[in-house]
CSV table of C-alpha atoms in Angstrom, one decimal:
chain,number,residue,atom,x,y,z
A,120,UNK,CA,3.9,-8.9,0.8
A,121,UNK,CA,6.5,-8.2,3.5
A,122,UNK,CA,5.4,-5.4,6.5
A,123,UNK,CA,7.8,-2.3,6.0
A,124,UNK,CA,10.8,-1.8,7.8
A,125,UNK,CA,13.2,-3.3,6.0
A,126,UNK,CA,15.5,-1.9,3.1
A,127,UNK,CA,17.8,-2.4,0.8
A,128,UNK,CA,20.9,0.2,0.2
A,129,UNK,CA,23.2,0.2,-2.7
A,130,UNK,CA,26.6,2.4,-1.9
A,131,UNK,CA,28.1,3.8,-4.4
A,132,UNK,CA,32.1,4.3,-4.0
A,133,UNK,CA,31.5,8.2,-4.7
A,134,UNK,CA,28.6,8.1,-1.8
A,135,UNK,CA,30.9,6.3,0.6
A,136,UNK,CA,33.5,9.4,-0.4
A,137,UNK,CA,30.7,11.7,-0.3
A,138,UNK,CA,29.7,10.6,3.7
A,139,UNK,CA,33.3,11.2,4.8
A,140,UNK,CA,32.6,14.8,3.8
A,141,UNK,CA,29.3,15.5,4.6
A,142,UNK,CA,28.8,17.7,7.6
A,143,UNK,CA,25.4,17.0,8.3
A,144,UNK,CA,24.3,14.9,11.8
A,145,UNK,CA,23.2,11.2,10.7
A,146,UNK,CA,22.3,7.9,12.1
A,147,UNK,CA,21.0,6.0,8.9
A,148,UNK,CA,23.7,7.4,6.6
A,149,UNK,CA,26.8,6.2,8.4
A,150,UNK,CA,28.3,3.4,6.7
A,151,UNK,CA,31.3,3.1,8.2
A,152,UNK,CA,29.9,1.2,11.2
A,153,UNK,CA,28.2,-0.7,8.6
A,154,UNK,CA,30.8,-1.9,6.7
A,155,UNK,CA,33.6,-2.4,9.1
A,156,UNK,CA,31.2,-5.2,10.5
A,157,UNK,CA,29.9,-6.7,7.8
A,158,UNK,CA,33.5,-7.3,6.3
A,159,UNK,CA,33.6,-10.4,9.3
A,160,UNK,CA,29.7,-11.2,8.4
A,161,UNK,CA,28.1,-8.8,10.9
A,162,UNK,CA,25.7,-6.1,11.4
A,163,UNK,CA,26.5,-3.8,14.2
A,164,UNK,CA,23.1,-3.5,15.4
A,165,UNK,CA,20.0,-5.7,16.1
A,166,UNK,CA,19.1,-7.2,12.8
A,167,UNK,CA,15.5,-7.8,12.2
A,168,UNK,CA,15.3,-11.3,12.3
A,169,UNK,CA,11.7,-12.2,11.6
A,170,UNK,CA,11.8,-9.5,8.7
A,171,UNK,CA,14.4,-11.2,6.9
A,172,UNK,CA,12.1,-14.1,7.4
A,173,UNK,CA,9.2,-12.7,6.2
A,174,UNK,CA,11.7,-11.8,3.1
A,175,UNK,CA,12.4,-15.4,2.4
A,176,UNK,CA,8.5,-16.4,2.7
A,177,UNK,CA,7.6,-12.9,0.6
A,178,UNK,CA,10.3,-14.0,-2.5
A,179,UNK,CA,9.0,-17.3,-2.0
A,180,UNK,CA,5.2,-16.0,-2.7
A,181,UNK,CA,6.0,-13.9,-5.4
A,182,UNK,CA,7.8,-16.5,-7.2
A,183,UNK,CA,5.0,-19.0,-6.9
A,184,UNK,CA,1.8,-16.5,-8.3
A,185,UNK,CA,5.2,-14.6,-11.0
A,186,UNK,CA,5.5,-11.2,-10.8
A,187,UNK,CA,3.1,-10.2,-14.0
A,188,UNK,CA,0.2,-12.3,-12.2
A,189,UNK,CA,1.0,-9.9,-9.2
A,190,UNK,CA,0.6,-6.8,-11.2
A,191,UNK,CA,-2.3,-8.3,-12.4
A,192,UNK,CA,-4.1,-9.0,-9.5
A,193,UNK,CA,-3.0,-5.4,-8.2
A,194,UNK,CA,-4.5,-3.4,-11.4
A,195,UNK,CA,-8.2,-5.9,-10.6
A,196,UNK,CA,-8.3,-4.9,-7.9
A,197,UNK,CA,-7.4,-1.2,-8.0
A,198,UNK,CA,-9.8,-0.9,-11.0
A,199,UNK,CA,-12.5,-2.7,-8.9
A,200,UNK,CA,-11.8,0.2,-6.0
A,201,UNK,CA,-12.2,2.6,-8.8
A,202,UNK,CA,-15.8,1.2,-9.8
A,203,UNK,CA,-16.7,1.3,-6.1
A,204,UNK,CA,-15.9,5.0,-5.8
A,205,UNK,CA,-17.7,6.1,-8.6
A,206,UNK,CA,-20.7,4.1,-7.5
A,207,UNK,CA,-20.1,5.6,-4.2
A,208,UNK,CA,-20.9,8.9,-6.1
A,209,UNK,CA,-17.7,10.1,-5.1
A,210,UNK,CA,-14.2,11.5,-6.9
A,211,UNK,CA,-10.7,9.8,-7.0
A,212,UNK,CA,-8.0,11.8,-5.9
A,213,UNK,CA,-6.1,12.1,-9.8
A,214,UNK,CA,-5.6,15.0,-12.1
A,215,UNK,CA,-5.6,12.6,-15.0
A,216,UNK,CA,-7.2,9.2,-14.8
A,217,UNK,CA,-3.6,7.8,-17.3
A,218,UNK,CA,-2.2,8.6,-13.3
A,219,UNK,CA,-4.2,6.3,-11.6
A,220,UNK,CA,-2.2,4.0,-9.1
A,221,UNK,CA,-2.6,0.0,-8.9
A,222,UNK,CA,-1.5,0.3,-5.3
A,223,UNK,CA,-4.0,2.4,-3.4
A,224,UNK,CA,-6.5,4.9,-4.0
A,225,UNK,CA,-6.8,8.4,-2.3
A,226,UNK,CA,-11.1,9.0,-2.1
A,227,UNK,CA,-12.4,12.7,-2.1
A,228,UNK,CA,-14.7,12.9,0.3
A,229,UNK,CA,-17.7,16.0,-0.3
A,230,UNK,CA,-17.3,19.7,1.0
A,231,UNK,CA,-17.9,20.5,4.4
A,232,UNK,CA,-17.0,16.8,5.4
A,233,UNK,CA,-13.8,15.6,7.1
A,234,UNK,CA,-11.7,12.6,6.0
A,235,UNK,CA,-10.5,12.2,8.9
A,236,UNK,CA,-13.5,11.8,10.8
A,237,UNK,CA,-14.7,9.7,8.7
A,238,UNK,CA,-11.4,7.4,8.8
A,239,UNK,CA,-12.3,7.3,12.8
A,240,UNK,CA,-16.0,6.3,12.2
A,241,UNK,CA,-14.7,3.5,10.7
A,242,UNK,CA,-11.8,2.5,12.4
A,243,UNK,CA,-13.7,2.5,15.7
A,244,UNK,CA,-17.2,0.6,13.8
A,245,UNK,CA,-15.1,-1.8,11.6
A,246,UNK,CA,-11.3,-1.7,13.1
A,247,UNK,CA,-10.5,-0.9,9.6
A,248,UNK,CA,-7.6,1.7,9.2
A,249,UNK,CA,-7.7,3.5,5.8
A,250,UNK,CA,-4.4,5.7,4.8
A,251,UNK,CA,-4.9,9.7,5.7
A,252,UNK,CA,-4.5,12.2,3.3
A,253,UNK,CA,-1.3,13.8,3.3
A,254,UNK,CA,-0.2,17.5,2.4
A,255,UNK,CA,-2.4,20.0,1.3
A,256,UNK,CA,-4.9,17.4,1.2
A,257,UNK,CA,-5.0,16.8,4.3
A,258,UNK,CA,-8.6,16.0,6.3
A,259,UNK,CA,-10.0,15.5,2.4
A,260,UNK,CA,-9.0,12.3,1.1
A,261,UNK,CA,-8.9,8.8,2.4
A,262,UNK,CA,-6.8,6.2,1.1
A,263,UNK,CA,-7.4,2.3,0.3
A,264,UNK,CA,-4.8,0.3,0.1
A,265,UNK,CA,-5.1,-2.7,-2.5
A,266,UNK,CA,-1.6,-4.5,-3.1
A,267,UNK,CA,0.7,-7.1,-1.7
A,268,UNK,CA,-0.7,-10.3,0.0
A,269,UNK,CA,-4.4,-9.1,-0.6
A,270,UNK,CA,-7.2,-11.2,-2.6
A,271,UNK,CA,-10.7,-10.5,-3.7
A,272,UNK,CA,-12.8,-11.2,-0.4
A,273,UNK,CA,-10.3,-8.9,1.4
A,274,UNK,CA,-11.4,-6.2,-0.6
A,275,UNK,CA,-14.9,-7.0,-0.6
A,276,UNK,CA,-14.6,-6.5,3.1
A,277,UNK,CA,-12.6,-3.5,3.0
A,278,UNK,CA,-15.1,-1.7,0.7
A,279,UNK,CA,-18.2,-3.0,2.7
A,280,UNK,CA,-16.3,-1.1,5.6
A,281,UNK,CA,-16.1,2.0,3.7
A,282,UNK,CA,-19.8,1.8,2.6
A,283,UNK,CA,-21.0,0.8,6.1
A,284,UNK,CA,-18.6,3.8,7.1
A,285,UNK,CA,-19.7,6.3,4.3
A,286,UNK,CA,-23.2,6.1,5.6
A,287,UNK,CA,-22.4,6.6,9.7
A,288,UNK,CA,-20.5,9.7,8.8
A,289,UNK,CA,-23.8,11.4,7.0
A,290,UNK,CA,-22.7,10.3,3.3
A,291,UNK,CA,-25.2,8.7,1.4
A,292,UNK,CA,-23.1,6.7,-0.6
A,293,UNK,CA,-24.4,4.7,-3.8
A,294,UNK,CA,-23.7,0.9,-3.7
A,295,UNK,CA,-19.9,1.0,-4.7
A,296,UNK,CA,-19.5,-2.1,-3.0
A,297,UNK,CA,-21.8,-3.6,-5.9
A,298,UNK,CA,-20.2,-2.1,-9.2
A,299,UNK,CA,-17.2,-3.6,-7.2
A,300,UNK,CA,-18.7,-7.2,-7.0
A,301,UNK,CA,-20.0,-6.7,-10.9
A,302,UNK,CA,-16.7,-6.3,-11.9
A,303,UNK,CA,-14.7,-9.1,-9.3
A,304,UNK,CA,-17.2,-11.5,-10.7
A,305,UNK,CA,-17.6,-11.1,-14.2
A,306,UNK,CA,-16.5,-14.1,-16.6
A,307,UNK,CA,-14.7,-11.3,-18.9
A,308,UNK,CA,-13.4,-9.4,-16.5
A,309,UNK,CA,-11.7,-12.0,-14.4
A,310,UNK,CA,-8.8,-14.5,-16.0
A,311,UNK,CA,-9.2,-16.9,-13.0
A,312,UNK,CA,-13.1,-17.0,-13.7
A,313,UNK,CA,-12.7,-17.9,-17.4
A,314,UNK,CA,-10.4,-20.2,-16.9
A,315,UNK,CA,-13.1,-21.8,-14.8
């Protein structure tokens, strides 16, 4: 719910001991800074303000929808990205499908074609940015996003991007964006819907 760039650290005594000793160079890691400020209410460097905003507004959120609707709404919605892959005709980037993440999922796209290009095409159609792959796999996945402040039209889009996108790069892709809609929209499938 909040953009990144802010975190929280927990020092341990023994890894305030441990810095004093540690040899290596580092900018992130020294506390002393740190904590000789904050003992008078400070922070020795520009704080960032509108994230600590955003915080407040991003608690605020998750208090109102709870935390297990949350999870919820992330494993819909990461199960409806799952429907549209497989309806896309292509594979999901898992070893085991138990390992499948509620938070985004990494698309193989099909021999001889390059994610990457593929992330362009539809950046540059659709100014939709997809996650690259990383590693080893590298210029073979794609990755969708589907968590934090993100609802059900928001990922309708996003996977009508990817279709649109599919197709411009030379994929034929089946109509994922329909199995998706299927299972957003089904009474059963959906408790907002049969609450309705």
């Amino acid at each position: 719910m909040l953009p990144p760039g802010l975190a929280f650290n927990a020092v341990s005594k023994k890894a305030l001991a441990a810095s004093k000793s540690a040899r290596l160079p580092r900018a992130y890691w020294a506390w002393d800074e740190i904590l000789a400020s904050n003992r008078d209410g400070y922070f020795p460097y520009t704080p960032a303000t509108n994230l600590l905003y955003g915080l407040r507004e991003a608690l605020h959120t998750l208090h109102e929808e709870t935390l297990p609707a949350v999870f919820a709404r992330h494993a819909r919605h990461a199960e409806a990205t799952r429907r549209a892959v497989r309806g896309w005709g292509l594979e999901i980037l898992a070893a085991d499908a138990r390992e499948y993440s509620n938070t985004l999922t990494a698309i193989v796209v099909p021999e001889g074609v390059d994610a990457d290009r593929v992330r362009a095409i539809i950046l540059d159609r659709f100014d939709l940015s997809l996650g690259t792959g990383l590693g080893k796999v590298k210029g073979r996945v794609f990755r969708i996003g589907h968590l934090g402040s993100f609802n059900d039209l928001m990922l309708a889009g996003t996977l009508c991007g990817v279709q649109m996108g599919l197709a411009l790069a030379g994929i034929a892709p089946g109509d994922g964006v329909g199995a998706a809609l299927a299972y957003l929209t089904a009474p059963s499938e959906s408790p907002v819907l049969a609450a309705v």
